[in-house]
Coordinates of C-alpha atoms in Angstrom, one line a residue:
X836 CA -4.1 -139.6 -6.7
X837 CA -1.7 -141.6 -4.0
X838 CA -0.9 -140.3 -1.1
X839 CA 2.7 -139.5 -2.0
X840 CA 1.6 -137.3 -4.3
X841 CA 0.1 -134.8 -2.0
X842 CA 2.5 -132.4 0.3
X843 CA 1.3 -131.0 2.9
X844 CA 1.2 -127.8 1.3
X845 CA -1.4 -128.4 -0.8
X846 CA -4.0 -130.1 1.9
X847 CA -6.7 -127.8 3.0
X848 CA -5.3 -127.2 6.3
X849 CA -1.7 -126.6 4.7
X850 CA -3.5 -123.8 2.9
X851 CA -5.4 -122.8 5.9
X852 CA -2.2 -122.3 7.6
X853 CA -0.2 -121.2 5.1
X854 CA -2.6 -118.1 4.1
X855 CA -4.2 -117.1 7.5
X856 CA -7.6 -117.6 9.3
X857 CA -7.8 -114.1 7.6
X858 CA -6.9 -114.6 3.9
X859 CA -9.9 -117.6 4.0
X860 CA -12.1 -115.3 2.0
X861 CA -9.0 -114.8 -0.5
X862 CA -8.9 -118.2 -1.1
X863 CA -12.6 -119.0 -1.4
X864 CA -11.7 -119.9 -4.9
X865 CA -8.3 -122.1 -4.1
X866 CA -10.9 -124.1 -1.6
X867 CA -14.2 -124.5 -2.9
X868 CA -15.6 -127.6 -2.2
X869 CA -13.1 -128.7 0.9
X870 CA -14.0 -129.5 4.1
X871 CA -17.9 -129.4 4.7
X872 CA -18.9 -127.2 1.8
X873 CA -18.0 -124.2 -0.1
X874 CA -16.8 -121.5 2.1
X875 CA -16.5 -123.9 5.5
X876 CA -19.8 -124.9 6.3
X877 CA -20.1 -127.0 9.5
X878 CA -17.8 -129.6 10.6
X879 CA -17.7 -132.6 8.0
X880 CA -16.7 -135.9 10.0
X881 CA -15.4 -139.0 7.3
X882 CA -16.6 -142.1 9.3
X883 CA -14.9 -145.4 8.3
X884 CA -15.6 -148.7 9.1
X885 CA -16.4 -152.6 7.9
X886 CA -19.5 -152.0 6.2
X887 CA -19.1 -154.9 3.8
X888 CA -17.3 -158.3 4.7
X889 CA -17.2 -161.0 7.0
X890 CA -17.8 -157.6 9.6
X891 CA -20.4 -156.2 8.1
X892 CA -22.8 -156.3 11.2
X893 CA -20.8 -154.7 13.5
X894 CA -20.1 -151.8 10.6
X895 CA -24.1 -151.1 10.4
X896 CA -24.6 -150.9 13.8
X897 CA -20.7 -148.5 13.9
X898 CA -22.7 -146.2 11.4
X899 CA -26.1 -146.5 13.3
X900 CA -24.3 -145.2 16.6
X901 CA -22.4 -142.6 14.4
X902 CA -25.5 -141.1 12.9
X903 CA -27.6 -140.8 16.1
X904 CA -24.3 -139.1 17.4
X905 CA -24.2 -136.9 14.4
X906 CA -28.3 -135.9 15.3
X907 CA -27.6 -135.7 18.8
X908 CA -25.3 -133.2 18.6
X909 CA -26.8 -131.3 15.7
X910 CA -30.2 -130.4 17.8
X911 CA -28.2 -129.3 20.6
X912 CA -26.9 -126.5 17.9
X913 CA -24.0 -128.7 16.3
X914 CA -20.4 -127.7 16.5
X915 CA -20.4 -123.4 16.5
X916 CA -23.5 -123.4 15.4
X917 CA -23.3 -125.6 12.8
X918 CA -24.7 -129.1 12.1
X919 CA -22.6 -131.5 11.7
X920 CA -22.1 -133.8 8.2
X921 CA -20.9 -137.4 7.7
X922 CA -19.6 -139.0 5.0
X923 CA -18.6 -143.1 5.1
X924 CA -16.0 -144.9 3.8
X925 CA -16.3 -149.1 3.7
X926 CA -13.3 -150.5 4.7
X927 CA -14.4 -154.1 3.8
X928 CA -12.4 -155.7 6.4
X929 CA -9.3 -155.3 4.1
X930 CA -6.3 -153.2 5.0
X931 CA -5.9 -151.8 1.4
X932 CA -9.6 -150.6 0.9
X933 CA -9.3 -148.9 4.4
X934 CA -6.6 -146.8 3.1
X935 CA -8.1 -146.2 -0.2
X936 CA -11.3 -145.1 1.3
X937 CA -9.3 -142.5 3.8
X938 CA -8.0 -141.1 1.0
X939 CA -11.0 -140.8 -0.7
X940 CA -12.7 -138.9 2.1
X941 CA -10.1 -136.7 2.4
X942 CA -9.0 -136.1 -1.2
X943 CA -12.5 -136.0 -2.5
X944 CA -15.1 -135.6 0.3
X945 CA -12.7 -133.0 2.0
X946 CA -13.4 -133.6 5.2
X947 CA -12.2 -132.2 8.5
X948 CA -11.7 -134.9 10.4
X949 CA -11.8 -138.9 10.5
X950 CA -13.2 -140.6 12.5
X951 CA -14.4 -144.9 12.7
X952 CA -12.2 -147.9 12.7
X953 CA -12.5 -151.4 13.9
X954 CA -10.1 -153.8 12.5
X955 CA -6.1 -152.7 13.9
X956 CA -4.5 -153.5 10.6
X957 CA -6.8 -151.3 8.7
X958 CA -6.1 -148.7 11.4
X959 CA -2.3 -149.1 10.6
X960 CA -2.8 -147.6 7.2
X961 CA -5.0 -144.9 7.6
X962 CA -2.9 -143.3 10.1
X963 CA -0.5 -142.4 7.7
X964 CA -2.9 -141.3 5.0
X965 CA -4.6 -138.9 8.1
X966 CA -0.9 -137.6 9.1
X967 CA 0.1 -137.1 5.4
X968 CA -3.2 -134.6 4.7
X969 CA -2.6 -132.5 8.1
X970 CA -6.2 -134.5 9.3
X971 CA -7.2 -134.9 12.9
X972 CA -8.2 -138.4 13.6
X973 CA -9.8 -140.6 16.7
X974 CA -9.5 -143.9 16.3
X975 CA -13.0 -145.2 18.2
X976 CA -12.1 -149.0 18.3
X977 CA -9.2 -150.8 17.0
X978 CA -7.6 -152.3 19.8
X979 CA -3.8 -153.4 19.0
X980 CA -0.8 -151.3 20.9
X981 CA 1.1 -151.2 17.5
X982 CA -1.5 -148.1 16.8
X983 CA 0.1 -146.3 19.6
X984 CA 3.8 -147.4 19.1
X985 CA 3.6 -146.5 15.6
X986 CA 1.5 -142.9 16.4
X987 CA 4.6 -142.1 18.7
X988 CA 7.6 -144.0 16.9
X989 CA 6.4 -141.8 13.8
X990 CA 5.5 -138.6 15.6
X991 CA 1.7 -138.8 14.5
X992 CA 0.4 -135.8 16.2
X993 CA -2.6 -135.7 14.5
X994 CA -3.9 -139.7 15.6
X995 CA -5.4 -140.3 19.4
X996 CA -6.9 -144.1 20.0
X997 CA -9.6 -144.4 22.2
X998 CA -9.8 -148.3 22.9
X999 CA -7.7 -149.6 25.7
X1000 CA -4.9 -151.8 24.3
X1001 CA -4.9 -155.1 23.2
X1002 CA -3.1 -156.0 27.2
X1003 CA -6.5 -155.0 28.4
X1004 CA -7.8 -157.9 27.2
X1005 CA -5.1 -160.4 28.7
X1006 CA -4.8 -158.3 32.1
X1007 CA -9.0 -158.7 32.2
X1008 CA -8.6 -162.6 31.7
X1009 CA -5.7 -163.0 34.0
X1010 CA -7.6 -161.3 37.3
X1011 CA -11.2 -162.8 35.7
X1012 CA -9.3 -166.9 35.3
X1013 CA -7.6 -166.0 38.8
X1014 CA -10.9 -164.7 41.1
X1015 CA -13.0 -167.9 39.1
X1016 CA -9.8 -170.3 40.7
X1017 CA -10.1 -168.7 43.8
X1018 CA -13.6 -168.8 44.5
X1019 CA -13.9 -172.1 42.8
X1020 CA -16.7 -170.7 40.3
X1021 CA -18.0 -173.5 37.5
X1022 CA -15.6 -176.2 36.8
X1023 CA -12.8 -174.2 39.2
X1024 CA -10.8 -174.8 40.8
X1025 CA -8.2 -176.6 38.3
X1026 CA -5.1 -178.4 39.3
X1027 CA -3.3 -179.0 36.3
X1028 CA -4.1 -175.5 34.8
X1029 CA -4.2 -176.2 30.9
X1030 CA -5.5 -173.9 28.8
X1031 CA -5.9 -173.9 24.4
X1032 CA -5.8 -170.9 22.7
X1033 CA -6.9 -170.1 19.5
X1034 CA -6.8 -166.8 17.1
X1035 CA -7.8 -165.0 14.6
X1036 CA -5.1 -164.5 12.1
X1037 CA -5.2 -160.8 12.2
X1038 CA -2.9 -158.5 14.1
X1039 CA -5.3 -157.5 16.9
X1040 CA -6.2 -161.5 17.1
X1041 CA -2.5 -162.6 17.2
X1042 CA -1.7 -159.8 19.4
X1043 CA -4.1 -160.5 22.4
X1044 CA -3.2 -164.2 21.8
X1045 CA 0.5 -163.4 22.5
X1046 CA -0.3 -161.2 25.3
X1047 CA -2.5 -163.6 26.7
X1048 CA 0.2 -166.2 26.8
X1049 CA 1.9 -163.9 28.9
X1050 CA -0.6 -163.3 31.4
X1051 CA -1.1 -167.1 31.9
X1052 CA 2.4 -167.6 32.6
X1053 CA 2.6 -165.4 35.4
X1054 CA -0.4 -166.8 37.2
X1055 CA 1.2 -170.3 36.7
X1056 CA -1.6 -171.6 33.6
X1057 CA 0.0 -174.0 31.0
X1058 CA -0.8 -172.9 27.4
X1059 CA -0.8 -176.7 25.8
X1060 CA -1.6 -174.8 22.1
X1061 CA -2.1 -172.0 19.9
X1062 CA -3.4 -171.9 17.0
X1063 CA -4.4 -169.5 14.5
X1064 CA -7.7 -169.4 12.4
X1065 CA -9.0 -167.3 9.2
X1066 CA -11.0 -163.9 9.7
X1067 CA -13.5 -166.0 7.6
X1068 CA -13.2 -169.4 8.6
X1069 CA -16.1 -171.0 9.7
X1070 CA -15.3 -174.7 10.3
X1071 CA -13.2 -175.7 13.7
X1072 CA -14.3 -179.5 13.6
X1073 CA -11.0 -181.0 13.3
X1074 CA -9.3 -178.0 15.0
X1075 CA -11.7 -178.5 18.1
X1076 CA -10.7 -182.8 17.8
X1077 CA -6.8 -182.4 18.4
X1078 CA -7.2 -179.6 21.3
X1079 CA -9.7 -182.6 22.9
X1080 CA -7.2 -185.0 23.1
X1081 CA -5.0 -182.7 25.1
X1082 CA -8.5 -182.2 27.7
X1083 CA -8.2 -178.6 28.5
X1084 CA -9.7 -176.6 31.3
X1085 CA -10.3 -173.7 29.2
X1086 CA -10.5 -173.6 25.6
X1087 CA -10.1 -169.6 24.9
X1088 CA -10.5 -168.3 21.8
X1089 CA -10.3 -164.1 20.4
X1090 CA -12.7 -163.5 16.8
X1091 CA -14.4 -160.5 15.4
X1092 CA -15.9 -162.5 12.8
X1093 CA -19.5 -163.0 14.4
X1094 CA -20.0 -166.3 11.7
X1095 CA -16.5 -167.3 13.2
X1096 CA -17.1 -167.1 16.8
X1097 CA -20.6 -168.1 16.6
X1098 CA -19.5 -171.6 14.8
X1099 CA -16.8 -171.7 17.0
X1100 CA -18.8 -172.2 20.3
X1101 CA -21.3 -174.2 18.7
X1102 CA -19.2 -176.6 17.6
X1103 CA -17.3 -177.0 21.0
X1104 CA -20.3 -177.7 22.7
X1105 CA -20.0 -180.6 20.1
X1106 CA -16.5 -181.8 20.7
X1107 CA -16.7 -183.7 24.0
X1108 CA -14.9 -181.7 25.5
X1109 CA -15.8 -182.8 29.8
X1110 CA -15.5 -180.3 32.5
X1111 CA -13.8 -177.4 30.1
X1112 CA -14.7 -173.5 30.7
X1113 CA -14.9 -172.0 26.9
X1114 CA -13.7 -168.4 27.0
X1115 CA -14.2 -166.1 24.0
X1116 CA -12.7 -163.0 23.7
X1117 CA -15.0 -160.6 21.8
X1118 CA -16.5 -162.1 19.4
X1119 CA -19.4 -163.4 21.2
X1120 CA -20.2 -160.1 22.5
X1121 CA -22.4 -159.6 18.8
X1122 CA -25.7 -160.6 18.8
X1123 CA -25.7 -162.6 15.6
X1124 CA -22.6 -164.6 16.9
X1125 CA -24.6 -165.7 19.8
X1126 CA -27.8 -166.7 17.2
X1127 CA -25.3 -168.8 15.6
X1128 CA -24.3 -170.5 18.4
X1129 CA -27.3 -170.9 20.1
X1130 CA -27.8 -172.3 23.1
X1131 CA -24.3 -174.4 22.8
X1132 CA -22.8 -170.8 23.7
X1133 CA -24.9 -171.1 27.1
X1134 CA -22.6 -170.5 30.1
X1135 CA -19.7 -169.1 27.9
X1136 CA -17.5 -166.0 28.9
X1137 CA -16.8 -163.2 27.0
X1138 CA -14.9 -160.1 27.4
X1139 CA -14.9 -156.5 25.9
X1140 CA -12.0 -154.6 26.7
X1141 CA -13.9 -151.4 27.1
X1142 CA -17.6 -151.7 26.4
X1143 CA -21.3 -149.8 26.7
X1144 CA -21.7 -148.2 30.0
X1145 CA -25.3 -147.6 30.4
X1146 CA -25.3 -145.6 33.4
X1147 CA -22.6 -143.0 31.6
X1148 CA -25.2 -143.4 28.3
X1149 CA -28.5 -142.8 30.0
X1150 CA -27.2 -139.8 31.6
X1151 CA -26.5 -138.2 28.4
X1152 CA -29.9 -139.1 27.0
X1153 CA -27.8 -141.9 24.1
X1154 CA -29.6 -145.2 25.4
X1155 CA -32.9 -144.0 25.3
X1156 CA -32.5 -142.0 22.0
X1157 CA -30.8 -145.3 20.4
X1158 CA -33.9 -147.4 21.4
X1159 CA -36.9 -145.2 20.2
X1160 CA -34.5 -144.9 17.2
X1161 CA -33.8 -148.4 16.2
X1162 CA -35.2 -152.0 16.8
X1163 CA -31.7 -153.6 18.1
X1164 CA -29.8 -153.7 21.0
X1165 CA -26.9 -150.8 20.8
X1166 CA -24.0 -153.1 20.9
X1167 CA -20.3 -152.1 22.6
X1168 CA -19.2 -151.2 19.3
X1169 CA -22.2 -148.5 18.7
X1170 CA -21.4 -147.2 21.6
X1171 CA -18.2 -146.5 21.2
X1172 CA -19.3 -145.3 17.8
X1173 CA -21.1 -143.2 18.8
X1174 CA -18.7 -141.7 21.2
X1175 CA -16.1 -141.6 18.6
X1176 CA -18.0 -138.7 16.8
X1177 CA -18.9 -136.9 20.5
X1178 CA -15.2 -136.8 21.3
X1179 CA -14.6 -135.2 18.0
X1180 CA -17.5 -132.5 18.0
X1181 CA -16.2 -131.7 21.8
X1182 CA -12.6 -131.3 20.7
X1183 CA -13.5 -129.1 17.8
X1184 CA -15.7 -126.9 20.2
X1185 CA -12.4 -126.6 21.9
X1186 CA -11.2 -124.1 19.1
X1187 CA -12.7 -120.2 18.7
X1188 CA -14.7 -121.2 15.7
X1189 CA -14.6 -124.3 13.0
X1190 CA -11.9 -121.9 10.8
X1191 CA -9.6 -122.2 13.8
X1192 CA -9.8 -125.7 14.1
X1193 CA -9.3 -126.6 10.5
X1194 CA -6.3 -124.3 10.4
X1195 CA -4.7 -125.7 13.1
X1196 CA -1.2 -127.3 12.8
X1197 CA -1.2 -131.0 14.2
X1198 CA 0.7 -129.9 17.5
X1199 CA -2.0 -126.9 18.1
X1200 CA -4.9 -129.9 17.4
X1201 CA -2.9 -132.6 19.8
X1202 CA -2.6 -129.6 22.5
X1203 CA -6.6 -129.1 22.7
X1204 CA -7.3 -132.6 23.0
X1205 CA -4.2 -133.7 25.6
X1206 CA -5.2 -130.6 27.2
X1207 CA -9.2 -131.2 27.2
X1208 CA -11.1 -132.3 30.3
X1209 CA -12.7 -136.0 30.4
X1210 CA -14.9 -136.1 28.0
X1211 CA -18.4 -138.6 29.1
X1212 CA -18.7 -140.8 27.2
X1213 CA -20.2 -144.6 25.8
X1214 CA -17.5 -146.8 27.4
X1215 CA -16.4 -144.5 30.2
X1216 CA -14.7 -141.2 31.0
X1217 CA -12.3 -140.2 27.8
X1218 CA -9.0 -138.5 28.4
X1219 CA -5.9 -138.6 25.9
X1220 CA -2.5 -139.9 27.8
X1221 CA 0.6 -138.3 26.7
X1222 CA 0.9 -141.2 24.2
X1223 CA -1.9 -140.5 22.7
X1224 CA -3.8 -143.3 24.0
X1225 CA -6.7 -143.5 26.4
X1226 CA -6.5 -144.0 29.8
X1227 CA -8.1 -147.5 31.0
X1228 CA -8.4 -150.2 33.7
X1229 CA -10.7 -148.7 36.3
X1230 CA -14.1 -147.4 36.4
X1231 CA -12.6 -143.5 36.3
X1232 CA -11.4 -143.8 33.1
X1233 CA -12.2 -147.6 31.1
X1234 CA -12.7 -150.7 32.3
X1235 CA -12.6 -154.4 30.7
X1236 CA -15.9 -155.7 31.2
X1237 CA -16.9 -159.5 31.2
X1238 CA -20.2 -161.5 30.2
X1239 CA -21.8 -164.7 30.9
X1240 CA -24.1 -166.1 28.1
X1241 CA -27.7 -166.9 29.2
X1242 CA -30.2 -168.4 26.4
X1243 CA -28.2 -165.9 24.0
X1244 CA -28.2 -162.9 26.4
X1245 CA -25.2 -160.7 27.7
X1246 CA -25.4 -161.2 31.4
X1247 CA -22.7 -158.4 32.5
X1248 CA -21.1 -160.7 35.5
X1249 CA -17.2 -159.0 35.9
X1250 CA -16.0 -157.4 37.9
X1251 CA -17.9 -157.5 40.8
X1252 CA -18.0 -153.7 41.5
X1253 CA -19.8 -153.1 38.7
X1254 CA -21.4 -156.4 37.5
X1255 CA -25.5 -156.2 37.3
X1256 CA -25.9 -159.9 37.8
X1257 CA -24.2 -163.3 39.8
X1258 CA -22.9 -165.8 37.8
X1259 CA -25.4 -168.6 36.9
X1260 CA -23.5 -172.0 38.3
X1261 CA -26.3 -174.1 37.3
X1262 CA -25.3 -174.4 33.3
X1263 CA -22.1 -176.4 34.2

């Protein structure tokens, strides 16, 4: 059944509000089945993300995080004394399927609340399926500021995003390219100030490219080229050949696609390019980006707009339940993952009971979490702006965080107040 087929009426929390917290046992027939099991049952989370597709990596370790979340919470007696359920949905990367899989969890898992995301376009059409159903949703990591302008253009009480903007990004490279300049750090300082940009062809890659134009500009860099690149492409050989001609002092590019970034760095190191910084927003963040690129990626920059805190995570016991768990390295995106379902269990706690929540309209949900302290959490301290986005850009709230690459390791370098190790001069 579409979407525009179902009023809000007929949605679970339509009838919830409709009939009365007190009717619920009246309409144990009307309901059986919705949201977490016959007759309520605890809270029931759908969890949505790129399990399949060129993203597929960083949807495993999205659904690792979510699940160790989901345990976490459920031996510290779940959410009114209930454990907590999650269902996924596979987005596959594509905006349609995202949608379609919403849906599903709502229409047919009758869930209480959504919860995921990575890719912004996919984000842009769930938010309407959530709003159209009467069903809370966080948004744990899509990044692009047309979330928030279409949440409040659209009066989407129902959808908070967590991830500082896509302008994080571009502030983060601006003060990163302007203390490197300043205290002449690799190849810096530059004179001519050129710099090559390329981009994913995706709204949160075209977006951070834009913005990043922007920030250049006002530090006095010269953006020589932009180009933009498939979510899947793999092959930047000829691409890589013209931006040589033009010799660059940075060569900055923004993937998700760890095949795509990988390749990308690798086959820079490849392109004779002399004396040129290559910055990566992202992409090569993810371990199998980094196995890809080997040790061409050595002495390469990267830069999470909000990433894993492991102070905040130690402290609440995640980091060390995450490594007797599994045999990886919890990645940015797990931990934001796994903060995306503790922001949700701590809102709902926020209600009387579980049949308070779920009857709630979307202005009596958005009230509780505006209203809510800061919430502790994997990328920093979580608290809903008026707009319904997260605050960000200091270490009170969240702050863009930048890596070096060392023999394929994340070596957390900027910014200085919180960096764990000096930048290594001696791979340039």
């Amino acid at each position: 059944m579409g979407i525009n087929n179902v009023s809000h009426a007929t949605t679970r929390r339509g009838l919830l509000r409709a009939s009365g917290v007190g009717a619920i046992g009246a309409l144990a027939g009307c309901l059986k089945g919705f949201g977490g099991g016959e007759g309520g049952g605890g809270l029931k989370i759908g969890f949505y993300g790129p399990f399949s597709g060129p993203a597929s990596n960083i949807g495993q370790q999205k659904k690792m995080a979510a699940n160790l979340s989901r345990e976490m919470i459920n031996e510290e007696n779940g959410v009114h004394g209930e454990d907590i359920t999650l269902v996924f949905g596979d987005s596959e990367s594509e905006p349609s399927a995202g949608r379609n899989e919403v849906n599903r969890l709502i229409q047919e898992e009758n869930v209480d609340a959504v919860g995921g995301g990575f890719h912004s376009d996919v984000a842009l059409t769930t938010i309407d399926v959530t709003n159209q159903h009467d069903v809370p949703q966080i948004i744990d990591e899509a990044v692009s500021s047309e979330i928030v302008k279409k949440i409040n253009s659209n009066n989407l009480t129902n959808v908070f995003k967590t991830t500082p903007p896509s302008q994080a990004y571009a502030v983060g490279w601006r003060q990163l390219i302007s203390q490197f300049q300043k205290q002449k750090i690799g190849y810096f300082p530059y004179q001519k100030k050129r710099i090559a940009l390329i981009g994913e062809d995706t709204s949160y890659g075209l977006s951070i490219m834009d913005l990043m134009k922007g920030e250049m500009n006002k530090i006095g860099w010269n953006v020589i080229s932009e180009d933009e690149v498939g979510l899947d492409e793999t092959d930047f050989t000829s691409l890589l050949a013209r931006i040589q001609q033009s010799n660059p002092d940075i060569v900055w590019g923004v993937q998700t696609s760890s095949s795509g970034a990988g390749n990308l760095a690798k086959q820079f190191a490849g392109a004779g390019f002399e004396n040129t910084h290559f910055f990566h927003n992202y992409g090569l963040t993810i371990e199998q980006a980094r196995q890809t690129a080997g040790n061409a990626a050595n002495g390469a920059i990267t830069l999470l707009n909000a990433g894993r805190v492991d102070k905040l995570l130690k402290q609440q016991g995640a980091l060390q339940a995450w490594n007797k768990k599994y045999d990886a390295e919890m990645t940015g995106s797990a931990a934001l993952s796994y903060q995306n379902i503790k922001l949700i269990a701590e809102y709902a706690r926020s209600f009387d009971d579980l049949e308070a929540f779920r009857s709630a309209s979307n202005d009596q949900w958005a009230k509780k979490v505006l209203n809510h302290d800061p919430v502790k959490g994997g990328s920093g301290y979580i608290k809903f702006q008026q707009n319904h986005q997260a605050a960000w850009g200091d270490p009170q709230t969240q702050s863009a965080l930048g890596y070096q690459i060392i023999d394929g390791n994340l070596n957390f370098v900027w910014p200085p107040k919180l960096a764990a190790k000096q930048i290594d001069e001696g791979v340039y």
